[in-house]
Amino acid sequence: MLKADNLHYVYTSGLIKTVKKTAVCGVDLEFFPGETVAVVGESGCGKSTLAKMLVQQLAPVSGEVFFNGTKLTGMSWKNLRKFMGKIQLIPQNPDDVVDPRWTVEKSVAEPFVICGGFSREEISANVDALFAEVGLSAEHKTRYPHELSGGELQRIVIARALALKPELLVCDEATSMLDVSVQAFIVTMLKEIQIKRGLSLVFITHDLEAAKAVSDRVLVMYEGEIVEEGTNVFDRPLHPYTRALLDAARYMSLEVLVPEEIGELPYGFSGCSYYRLCRERTDACKKPQKLQDVSGRLVRCWKSK
Amino acid sequence: MSDVLLKVSDVSVTIPTEQGTVHAVDNATFSINKHEVFSLIGESGSGKSILGQAIMRLLPLNAMFSGKVELGGMEISALSEKEMQKVRGKIVSSIAQNPYLAMNPGIRVGTQVAEPMQAHLGMSKEDAKSRTCQALKYFDITPPEVREREYPFQYSGGMLQRAMVAMGTAANPELIIADEPTKGVDVLKKRNIAAIFQKVASKGCAFLLITHDVGFARAMSDRIAVNYCGQIIEIAEKEPFFKEPLHPYSQALLDAVPERGMHPIPGPSPSMIEVPEGCRFHPRCPNKADRCLKNPPVVEINGRCVRCWMYA
Ligand SMILES: Nc1ncnc2c1ncn2[C@@H]1O[C@H](COP(=O)(O)OP(=O)(O)OP(=O)(O)O)[C@@H](O)[C@H]1O
Ligand SMILES: Nc1ncnc2c1ncn2[C@@H]1O[C@H](COP(=O)(O)OP(=O)(O)OP(=O)(O)O)[C@@H](O)[C@H]1O
Ligand code: SF4
Ligand SMILES: [Mg+2]
Ligand SMILES: [Mg+2]
């Protein structure tokens, strides 16, 4: 249903001395109706940037995004609007969407107002239902964002994203401020909607256990690239990076085993992006690595074959 | 006991709202020893952050506070705001839940991280700057010389979180109140945070760790407290707690972790305005009986505290 081709994003910052930072580099992906995909990878690897490009909050430097065959990238704001209800992002930072000067009730009602065609009674009934859906009650409605706990505010953002019955929901760390029980409650609720309406769910998360528990398919990102993709990734990781990530999670309380890091790579190094830290590197890894199909799994490492 | 660092006695916080009074913290009583890592876990919205803010005296302006907070024998809840300013940052430091709110968007990250070192350790600007770079490097925010000059919006979520931790631990305080220090931080970097917390703790600093990350709490803490609907319902040493949680809420909470299949606790979260009578967990408790409609006592068993009739 949602398809992305060769997405790239580069941040440029600094007024006098411009610094360029490639955040996403050649990502191809496709999401299907009714499936749950987890996107994992270390901090700064470009997950949020990718998510923002998928929902058209950022225009990619190059590459295209299609929704049910329609090309979204480069579309005018006016035409894009009717798709925006269908693809929703729950951003990592709640303050990106809730206005601090508005009561949270107003923030949740906003999508209905923007979309138009709802009477005041309908909006208020819908808002009440959404509050109940995410486990909040009337006592939270008239508050301002700073008057809610971290987890309550996060649920406001979830409620808002569900307002227009999206077909694809991208959750960027959407449950990171919730206790495990409320987290389970939210996931169960989303899964029910998925069964009812065929909603596609994308969870961007650092909680690998949760990713494993909820997802049908996993994408592993490293330095802006997808390095591994497939089912049962956590049971049988093939890429050295995925293995390192899982080891780190498993032995939380133990000393970290960081491989010996080699110094700066030569300028213009085009080999494997994980070369610097990989424990299994050889000279062959200095060549560019492509995603290879290893019995249904995609892995960006020649050794996995 | 001389090695008690923080003593919280009968602290209650209520906040008036349009819909009624929020009973955010109800008679919280506990103490934290020097060197100790004390974790507070529990329900979202149950008053954990507010309790941390009450200790720091950073409550919302309309909140009503009662009770007593002592730090190293000094009653900090009775200090004037001016005296408290000195204590804050030097003795207690906080790492807030939302880095986007806690960091000033218009000031370079490096300047913000260096601020407590200059203000409380009296460091020169240059010294503070080089220490800042070291700290950023330690938390994997590289290259530090470049990152130091960037603004918060240029950071990814997890990076900003780590910059907050760097800021909180910079001035070697005696107590650090860390509210969700690992939110949005990946597993590899979580271990850096764990390692630096352990290092800081071994120098004699105590931690009040507020977290939803049960695995992190388990790896880090000496003792665990569980909060539900404004009350601390269990306090125990880590090992016995994870082996056998006593309070039915603690049991249900630990059962909801992803490893065990993500089963939410049945029933809605309680209202914080019209709190359930008697035991606040009774509407959702599988073991409830008639007596549970009366306030349960805090029972002490083998050095553990639990607020439940089953153990009375
Ligand atoms: N506005 C910006 N200007 C400059 N650089 C940016 C900006 N936003 C993000 N970056 C950089 O882009 C890279 C990827 O950021 P992104 O937010 O996508 O990471 P992420 O995978 O979501 O990480 P996290 O798990 O920490 O949220 C990071 O190195 C970050 O510093
Ligand atoms: N300024 C405020 N005005 C009114 N109510 C408030 C205010 N701040 C917090 N509350 C309420 O107080 C209660 C406790 O909030 P607190 O932030 O301490 O929760 P928490 O345990 O930290 O939750 P989370 O894990 O979601 O961060 C919540 O029910 C919240 O809605
Ligand atoms: S491609 Fe080579 S360097 Fe990269 S991860 Fe695989 S083995 Fe390591
Ligand atoms: Mg992110
Ligand atoms: Mg909180």
XYZ file of C-alpha atoms and ligand atoms in Angstrom:
689
model
C 0.000 0.000 0.000
C 2.825 2.420 0.854
C 5.934 2.107 -1.207
C 9.161 4.074 -1.088
C 11.829 4.083 -3.753
C 15.422 5.014 -3.129
C 14.801 7.675 -0.481
C 17.636 9.992 0.469
C 17.765 12.786 2.983
C 20.586 15.177 3.788
C 20.415 17.768 6.555
C 22.287 20.974 5.911
C 22.958 23.176 8.867
C 25.123 26.137 9.751
C 24.851 29.535 8.134
C 28.464 30.350 7.487
C 30.096 26.975 7.382
C 27.559 24.531 6.067
C 27.652 21.061 7.508
C 25.965 18.260 5.635
C 24.717 15.162 7.316
C 23.273 12.290 5.353
C 20.483 10.909 7.500
C 18.802 8.480 5.109
C 20.558 6.937 2.163
C 18.849 4.835 -0.457
C 15.938 3.272 1.380
C 13.472 1.112 -0.546
C 10.551 -0.321 1.303
C 6.972 -1.410 1.003
C 4.218 -1.781 3.590
C 1.204 -4.020 2.993
C -2.344 -3.684 4.356
C -2.882 -5.239 7.760
C 0.737 -5.969 8.554
C 2.859 -4.835 11.465
C 6.434 -3.817 10.782
C 9.029 -2.903 13.379
C 11.862 -0.551 12.498
C 14.858 -0.849 14.791
C 18.343 0.575 14.820
C 20.521 2.719 16.988
C 19.922 6.311 17.866
C 20.681 8.715 15.041
C 20.466 6.103 12.295
C 17.717 8.045 10.552
C 14.511 6.314 11.664
C 12.623 9.501 12.486
C 13.841 11.175 9.328
C 12.601 8.235 7.292
C 9.237 8.313 9.062
C 8.829 12.009 8.356
C 9.526 11.452 4.688
C 6.974 8.653 4.504
C 4.235 10.917 5.818
C 5.385 13.832 3.651
C 6.498 16.036 6.515
C 9.916 16.204 4.927
C 10.516 16.267 1.201
C 13.198 13.740 0.308
C 16.325 14.999 -1.400
C 15.739 12.270 -3.922
C 13.460 9.282 -4.184
C 9.714 8.773 -4.305
C 6.853 7.690 -2.072
C 3.724 6.038 -3.473
C 0.451 5.432 -1.685
C -1.725 2.807 -3.337
C -0.013 3.613 -6.601
C -0.362 7.391 -6.373
C 2.869 9.313 -6.201
C 2.855 11.534 -3.122
C 6.250 13.168 -3.389
C 6.091 16.465 -5.209
C 2.305 16.645 -4.979
C 0.818 20.047 -4.161
C -0.408 20.683 -0.630
C -3.988 20.862 -1.801
C -3.967 17.441 -3.427
C -1.947 15.943 -0.620
C -4.524 16.912 1.977
C -6.943 14.123 1.202
C -4.209 11.544 1.720
C -2.997 12.973 4.973
C -5.774 11.456 7.031
C -4.879 8.051 5.621
C -1.224 8.097 6.615
C -0.514 9.249 10.124
C 2.663 9.683 12.100
C 2.873 9.635 15.876
C 6.035 11.685 16.313
C 8.722 10.917 18.842
C 8.245 14.310 20.395
C 4.621 15.083 21.373
C 5.273 18.813 21.228
C 5.534 18.562 17.456
C 1.778 18.185 17.183
C 0.071 19.466 20.308
C -0.152 23.205 20.651
C 0.871 24.212 24.198
C -1.723 26.990 24.218
C -4.624 24.685 23.464
C -6.441 22.300 25.739
C -5.686 18.738 24.729
C -9.339 18.281 23.814
C -8.944 20.949 21.165
C -5.802 19.272 19.848
C -7.587 15.961 19.465
C -10.530 17.691 17.752
C -8.296 19.559 15.314
C -8.102 16.849 12.627
C -11.911 16.803 12.393
C -11.991 20.572 12.036
C -9.293 20.590 9.360
C -10.946 17.766 7.477
C -14.338 19.487 7.619
C -17.822 18.038 7.297
C -18.362 17.198 10.972
C -20.978 18.866 13.137
C -20.006 20.094 16.576
C -21.871 17.211 18.251
C -20.191 14.648 16.050
C -16.784 16.067 16.837
C -17.393 16.036 20.541
C -18.713 12.458 20.459
C -15.735 11.334 18.381
C -13.298 13.044 20.719
C -14.857 11.361 23.735
C -14.600 7.991 22.044
C -10.943 8.604 21.191
C -10.124 9.558 24.766
C -11.695 6.339 25.974
C -9.881 4.352 23.315
C -6.466 5.391 24.610
C -7.465 4.949 28.255
C -7.946 8.573 29.242
C -11.058 10.081 30.736
C -13.030 13.309 30.927
C -10.793 14.540 33.728
C -7.915 14.998 31.292
C -9.867 16.757 28.547
C -9.765 20.336 29.690
C -6.070 20.313 30.620
C -3.166 21.870 28.780
C -0.282 19.684 27.590
C 2.024 20.678 30.462
C -0.648 19.628 32.940
C -0.516 15.994 31.895
C 2.001 13.303 32.729
C 4.434 12.232 30.023
C 2.490 9.078 29.247
C -0.861 10.844 29.222
C 0.392 13.378 26.703
C 1.767 10.617 24.557
C -1.679 9.025 24.507
C -3.227 12.339 23.428
C -0.982 12.220 20.380
C -2.040 8.644 19.686
C -5.713 9.618 19.964
C -5.156 12.475 17.549
C -3.458 10.249 15.033
C -6.353 7.796 15.139
C -8.972 10.493 14.601
C -9.382 10.225 10.847
C -9.209 6.425 10.740
C -5.816 6.104 9.077
C -4.876 3.160 6.905
C -1.218 3.386 7.832
C 0.016 4.449 11.241
C 3.709 5.104 11.826
C 4.475 5.111 15.558
C 7.827 6.735 16.319
C 8.627 5.666 19.889
C 4.956 6.142 20.563
C 4.889 4.098 23.735
C 8.238 5.052 25.239
C 6.658 6.998 28.075
C 4.101 4.397 29.079
C 4.348 1.713 31.705
C 4.385 -1.827 30.368
C 0.733 -2.446 31.146
C -0.553 0.687 29.407
C 1.837 -0.076 26.571
C 0.268 -3.513 26.220
C -3.160 -1.892 26.370
C -2.332 0.502 23.521
C -0.782 -2.228 21.395
C -3.810 -4.464 21.932
C -6.097 -1.603 20.959
C -4.125 -0.899 17.774
C -4.103 -4.576 16.881
C -7.890 -4.691 17.285
C -8.234 -1.791 14.849
C -5.872 -3.634 12.555
C -8.108 -6.707 12.570
C -11.245 -4.612 12.098
C -10.024 -2.299 9.360
C -6.792 -3.732 7.982
C -4.691 -0.931 9.441
C -0.955 -1.207 8.705
C 1.237 -0.490 11.687
C 4.852 0.591 11.686
C 6.565 0.660 15.070
C 9.847 2.509 15.351
C 11.281 1.404 18.639
C 14.338 0.714 20.739
C 12.512 -1.900 22.749
C 13.549 -5.033 20.916
C 11.416 -7.311 23.061
C 8.337 -5.289 22.196
C 9.357 -5.211 18.539
C 9.634 -8.961 18.572
C 6.317 -9.417 20.323
C 4.247 -7.230 18.011
C 5.746 -7.373 14.551
C 5.302 -9.600 11.521
C 8.366 -8.182 9.823
C 11.412 -6.260 10.959
C 13.572 -3.626 9.273
C 17.000 -3.031 10.778
C 18.602 0.312 9.964
C 22.193 1.400 10.292
C 23.644 4.752 9.215
C 20.652 5.595 7.056
C 20.529 2.258 5.269
C 18.435 -0.827 5.689
C 20.913 -3.554 6.588
C 18.498 -6.390 7.218
C 14.844 -7.011 6.539
C 12.559 -9.995 6.957
C 10.602 -12.192 9.313
C 12.061 -13.942 12.372
C 15.000 -11.563 12.294
C 15.313 -11.715 16.063
C 15.412 -15.482 16.186
C 18.029 -15.793 13.494
C 19.870 -12.519 12.871
C 22.114 -12.659 9.830
C 23.801 -9.288 9.637
C 26.674 -8.717 12.107
C 25.090 -5.424 13.176
C 21.773 -7.065 14.024
C 23.640 -9.646 16.061
C 25.545 -6.977 17.957
C 22.306 -5.123 18.657
C 20.597 -8.217 20.023
C 23.604 -9.178 22.132
C 23.670 -5.747 23.668
C 20.032 -6.065 24.658
C 20.432 -9.525 26.062
C 23.351 -8.771 28.312
C 22.135 -5.446 29.613
C 23.878 -5.753 32.948
C 27.201 -6.988 31.644
C 30.209 -5.093 30.381
C 29.863 -4.014 26.764
C 31.935 -5.855 24.227
C 32.789 -3.120 21.781
C 34.884 -4.391 18.912
C 38.157 -2.704 18.372
C 37.359 0.377 16.386
C 39.587 1.243 13.513
C 40.361 4.909 13.006
C 38.746 7.219 10.506
C 37.873 5.610 7.237
C 39.530 7.061 4.155
C 37.542 9.878 2.565
C 34.990 8.551 0.123
C 34.981 5.042 1.591
C 32.182 3.257 -0.201
C 32.322 -0.138 1.457
C 30.005 -1.530 4.083
C 28.683 1.169 6.399
C 29.298 -1.115 9.372
C 32.930 -1.783 8.428
C 34.345 0.429 11.167
C 32.732 -1.530 13.978
C 32.202 -4.952 12.497
C 33.805 -7.840 14.302
C 33.716 -10.017 11.236
C 35.126 -7.621 8.659
C 37.548 -8.706 5.981
C 39.032 -6.927 2.988
C 36.102 -7.936 0.842
C 33.899 -5.678 2.984
C 35.572 -2.597 1.554
C 33.456 -3.034 -1.551
C 29.969 -1.498 -1.616
C 27.407 -3.850 -0.117
C 24.017 -4.478 -1.682
C 20.947 -5.987 -0.092
C 21.065 -9.681 -0.909
C 18.234 -12.115 -0.810
C 19.090 -14.930 1.583
C 16.132 -17.316 1.439
C 13.536 -14.581 1.750
C 15.583 -12.373 4.050
C 17.286 -9.235 2.755
C 20.755 -8.714 4.209
C 23.342 -6.077 3.352
C 26.376 -8.259 3.934
C 28.120 -10.517 1.467
C 28.986 -13.034 4.174
C 25.377 -13.908 4.875
C 25.038 -15.805 1.599
C 21.103 5.939 60.658
C 23.804 8.187 59.412
C 24.011 6.941 55.857
C 20.538 8.108 54.920
C 20.878 10.787 52.279
C 17.324 11.633 51.339
C 14.405 11.235 53.667
C 10.916 11.811 52.368
C 8.220 11.837 55.056
C 4.499 12.005 54.451
C 4.769 14.002 51.276
C 1.452 14.740 49.618
C 0.790 16.857 46.567
C -2.581 17.912 45.285
C -3.269 19.996 42.219
C -6.580 21.798 41.699
C -8.046 21.581 38.194
C -11.319 22.523 36.568
C -12.594 18.970 37.006
C -11.583 18.664 40.646
C -8.507 18.127 42.778
C -5.845 15.768 41.450
C -4.351 13.657 44.237
C -1.010 13.263 42.552
C 1.042 12.102 45.535
C -0.444 10.646 48.684
C 1.688 10.332 51.831
C 4.877 9.204 50.176
C 7.385 8.004 52.772
C 10.756 6.498 51.947
C 14.440 7.149 52.280
C 17.442 6.752 50.016
C 20.881 5.929 51.364
C 24.157 7.308 50.125
C 25.476 5.363 47.131
C 22.071 3.835 46.598
C 20.185 3.565 43.338
C 16.501 3.665 44.185
C 14.056 3.086 41.349
C 10.477 4.208 41.172
C 8.406 2.311 38.659
C 4.671 2.094 38.172
C 1.587 3.220 36.383
C 1.698 6.069 33.890
C 0.067 9.114 35.450
C 0.413 7.803 38.992
C 2.457 10.755 40.264
C 6.055 9.629 39.847
C 7.269 12.756 38.078
C 5.311 14.976 40.444
C 7.004 13.260 43.400
C 10.390 13.928 41.797
C 9.414 17.536 41.213
C 8.241 17.829 44.814
C 11.681 16.782 46.047
C 13.339 19.276 43.703
C 10.745 21.892 44.621
C 9.914 22.377 40.958
C 6.188 21.711 41.249
C 3.594 23.480 39.108
C 2.754 26.818 40.728
C -0.774 25.853 41.705
C 0.225 22.571 43.370
C -0.228 22.180 47.143
C 2.609 20.474 48.979
C 2.647 19.000 52.460
C 5.178 16.866 54.264
C 8.888 16.957 54.793
C 11.924 16.326 52.558
C 15.347 16.113 54.212
C 18.628 15.870 52.375
C 21.670 15.013 54.471
C 19.819 16.213 57.567
C 18.815 19.546 56.040
C 15.121 20.094 55.612
C 15.059 21.249 52.010
C 11.298 21.485 51.920
C 11.575 24.408 54.376
C 14.239 26.368 52.506
C 13.460 29.641 50.803
C 13.474 29.626 47.023
C 16.809 31.483 47.037
C 18.482 28.952 49.307
C 16.969 26.152 47.278
C 18.559 27.509 44.111
C 21.979 26.851 45.610
C 21.049 23.338 46.565
C 19.664 22.566 43.147
C 22.330 21.589 40.695
C 24.975 21.246 43.390
C 23.355 18.708 45.636
C 20.368 17.525 43.678
C 20.199 17.492 39.968
C 17.360 16.430 37.802
C 17.156 14.847 34.410
C 13.671 15.677 33.236
C 11.282 13.455 31.340
C 10.915 15.619 28.258
C 14.217 16.879 26.869
C 12.434 19.069 24.347
C 10.772 20.976 27.163
C 13.712 20.946 29.537
C 16.318 22.186 27.080
C 16.240 25.730 25.840
C 15.728 25.516 22.072
C 17.541 28.787 21.430
C 20.810 27.967 23.210
C 23.545 25.686 21.927
C 23.573 22.277 23.559
C 27.197 22.651 24.686
C 26.457 25.891 26.497
C 23.563 24.260 28.319
C 25.587 21.242 29.371
C 28.425 23.493 30.601
C 26.122 25.745 32.596
C 25.918 23.674 35.826
C 29.690 23.207 35.865
C 30.256 26.936 35.661
C 27.507 27.816 38.091
C 28.083 25.181 40.739
C 31.672 24.061 40.418
C 32.996 27.521 39.619
C 34.804 26.318 36.534
C 36.140 28.723 33.972
C 34.445 28.850 30.614
C 37.283 27.013 28.877
C 37.486 24.243 31.472
C 33.745 23.757 31.381
C 33.866 23.593 27.623
C 36.512 20.909 27.492
C 34.694 18.937 30.187
C 31.517 19.275 28.139
C 33.237 17.858 25.090
C 34.511 14.959 27.158
C 31.044 14.308 28.505
C 29.427 14.450 25.071
C 32.052 12.106 23.712
C 31.413 9.739 26.576
C 27.765 9.612 25.622
C 28.601 8.946 22.029
C 27.577 12.354 20.771
C 30.269 12.719 18.181
C 32.165 14.639 16.982
C 31.783 16.602 20.245
C 33.397 19.807 18.945
C 30.740 20.024 16.238
C 27.819 18.695 18.241
C 28.578 21.048 21.104
C 27.832 23.994 18.852
C 24.534 22.629 17.555
C 21.058 23.477 18.748
C 18.616 20.963 20.263
C 16.512 20.664 17.082
C 19.532 19.332 15.209
C 19.786 16.334 17.502
C 17.902 13.086 17.133
C 15.569 12.246 20.027
C 17.938 9.816 21.668
C 20.922 12.131 21.338
C 19.119 14.926 23.111
C 18.159 12.528 25.872
C 21.817 11.615 26.317
C 22.835 15.272 26.298
C 20.369 15.747 29.177
C 22.033 12.946 31.089
C 25.425 14.547 30.443
C 24.087 17.820 31.810
C 22.573 16.175 34.890
C 25.715 14.309 35.861
C 28.162 17.103 34.999
C 28.444 18.897 38.331
C 28.899 15.785 40.536
C 25.778 16.236 42.652
C 24.982 14.101 45.716
C 21.582 13.033 44.473
C 20.385 12.726 40.934
C 16.714 12.488 40.164
C 16.485 10.985 36.716
C 13.041 10.884 35.133
C 13.022 8.395 32.242
C 16.731 8.794 31.466
C 16.630 6.031 28.862
C 13.512 7.015 26.973
C 14.212 6.790 23.268
C 17.782 5.608 23.827
C 18.950 2.502 22.008
C 20.270 -0.549 23.804
C 23.937 0.106 23.147
C 23.759 3.633 24.447
C 21.541 2.617 27.322
C 24.508 0.698 28.588
C 26.662 3.788 28.424
C 24.106 5.514 30.595
C 24.004 2.528 32.934
C 27.794 2.512 33.101
C 28.087 6.200 33.847
C 25.334 6.024 36.464
C 27.181 3.185 38.128
C 30.413 5.138 38.010
C 28.770 8.239 39.459
C 27.044 6.109 42.102
C 30.311 4.480 43.135
C 31.654 7.947 43.903
C 28.920 8.298 46.490
C 26.094 9.805 44.522
C 22.609 8.437 45.077
C 19.963 8.077 42.409
C 16.223 8.329 42.347
C 15.503 6.654 39.067
C 12.007 7.081 37.680
C 11.522 4.693 34.815
C 9.177 2.506 32.824
C 12.055 0.396 31.627
C 11.793 -2.615 33.898
C 14.967 -4.174 32.501
C 16.960 -1.030 33.150
C 15.586 -0.728 36.681
C 16.486 -4.323 37.277
C 20.034 -3.892 36.031
C 20.655 -0.649 37.867
C 18.926 -0.479 41.187
C 19.494 -1.564 44.736
C 15.889 -1.084 45.759
C 12.631 -0.724 43.870
C 9.484 1.171 44.776
C 6.229 0.697 42.918
C 3.745 3.506 42.514
C 0.060 3.142 41.782
C -2.521 5.921 41.720
C -0.509 8.358 43.817
C 0.677 5.857 46.416
C 3.817 3.840 46.861
C 2.429 0.334 47.199
C 5.598 -1.699 47.554
C 9.250 -1.098 48.428
C 11.717 -3.948 48.295
C 15.290 -4.907 47.576
C 15.715 -5.650 43.904
C 16.411 -9.379 43.992
C 13.484 -10.485 46.136
C 11.216 -8.065 44.299
C 11.823 -9.510 40.865
C 11.788 -13.026 42.200
C 8.505 -12.602 43.955
C 6.626 -9.314 43.787
C 4.148 -9.159 46.651
C 1.560 -6.569 45.753
C -1.016 -7.737 43.198
C -0.351 -4.614 41.128
C 3.383 -5.323 41.070
C 2.623 -8.865 39.985
C 0.291 -7.726 37.240
C 2.762 -5.081 36.080
C 5.626 -7.534 35.755
C 3.301 -9.859 33.887
C 2.635 -7.223 31.239
C 6.211 -7.088 29.912
C 6.669 -8.000 26.243
C 8.630 -11.144 27.146
C 5.486 -12.513 28.743
C 3.196 -11.628 25.892
C 2.083 -8.055 26.638
C -1.051 -8.680 28.659
C -2.514 -5.422 29.906
C -4.011 -5.283 33.376
C -7.789 -5.590 32.901
C -9.947 -2.600 33.703
C -9.393 1.120 33.267
C -6.740 3.139 35.062
C -8.218 4.820 38.134
C -9.205 8.454 38.228
C -6.675 10.603 40.061
C -9.468 12.952 41.114
C -12.028 10.573 42.524
C -9.569 7.976 43.704
C -11.019 4.531 44.506
C -11.916 4.066 48.135
C -9.983 1.685 50.305
C -7.242 -0.023 48.396
C -6.795 1.997 45.237
C -6.121 -1.129 43.212
C -9.228 -2.992 44.336
C -11.387 -2.395 41.234
C -8.782 -4.265 39.174
C -7.394 -6.673 41.738
C -7.880 -10.415 41.237
C -7.485 -11.037 44.991
C -9.911 -8.458 46.305
C -12.162 -9.171 49.289
C -14.560 -7.110 51.391
C -11.777 -5.791 53.614
C -10.197 -4.138 50.582
C -12.828 -1.398 50.692
C -11.006 -0.119 53.764
C -7.588 1.501 53.564
C -4.956 -1.226 53.613
C -2.116 -0.902 56.130
C 1.513 -0.694 55.084
C 2.864 -4.064 56.197
C 6.533 -4.769 56.800
C 7.716 -8.263 55.970
C 11.395 -9.216 55.862
C 12.463 -5.642 55.344
C 9.967 -5.116 52.532
C 6.985 -2.804 52.685
C 3.726 -3.601 50.990
C 0.392 -1.823 51.116
C -2.071 -4.687 50.862
C -4.547 -6.519 53.071
C -3.308 -9.944 51.981
C -0.216 -9.548 54.135
C -1.833 -7.850 57.148
N 17.070 19.383 11.853
C 18.233 18.738 11.766
N 19.344 19.374 11.357
C 20.525 18.719 11.251
N 20.702 17.425 11.510
C 19.633 16.715 11.921
C 18.349 17.322 12.079
N 17.476 16.378 12.501
C 18.191 15.232 12.602
N 19.474 15.422 12.267
C 20.531 14.402 12.237
O 20.144 13.347 11.391
C 20.520 12.092 11.913
C 19.325 11.140 11.969
O 18.353 11.670 12.847
P 16.993 10.931 13.217
O 16.236 11.855 14.090
O 16.323 10.481 11.970
O 17.530 9.678 14.021
P 16.706 8.499 14.748
O 17.100 7.226 14.094
O 15.268 8.839 14.804
O 17.351 8.516 16.189
P 16.652 8.368 17.628
O 16.460 6.942 17.832
O 17.711 8.921 18.549
O 15.414 9.169 17.617
C 21.141 12.372 13.275
O 22.527 12.294 13.158
C 20.715 13.795 13.589
O 21.687 14.452 14.348
N 0.003 20.853 36.172
C -0.878 19.897 36.421
N -2.168 20.191 36.670
C -3.057 19.222 36.911
N -2.780 17.902 36.952
C -1.520 17.541 36.740
C -0.503 18.498 36.456
N 0.650 17.832 36.248
C 0.372 16.523 36.398
N -0.927 16.328 36.696
C -1.581 15.052 36.957
O -0.948 14.472 38.068
C -0.872 13.065 37.907
C 0.542 12.592 38.112
O 1.368 13.073 37.068
P 2.868 12.632 36.883
O 3.430 13.455 35.805
O 3.556 12.663 38.192
O 2.713 11.108 36.408
P 3.835 10.020 36.137
O 3.696 8.967 37.161
O 5.148 10.690 36.004
O 3.365 9.424 34.759
P 4.183 9.091 33.415
O 4.797 7.796 33.684
O 3.107 9.017 32.387
O 5.140 10.194 33.199
C -1.410 12.752 36.528
O -2.711 12.219 36.657
C -1.443 14.090 35.824
O -2.536 14.160 34.951
S 29.453 -6.483 4.964
Fe 31.333 -6.987 5.855
S 31.808 -5.365 7.160
Fe 29.732 -5.235 6.658
S 28.810 -6.214 8.221
Fe 29.055 -7.658 6.673
S 30.915 -8.625 7.169
Fe 30.824 -6.815 8.335
Mg 14.030 9.340 16.301
Mg 6.370 11.144 34.415
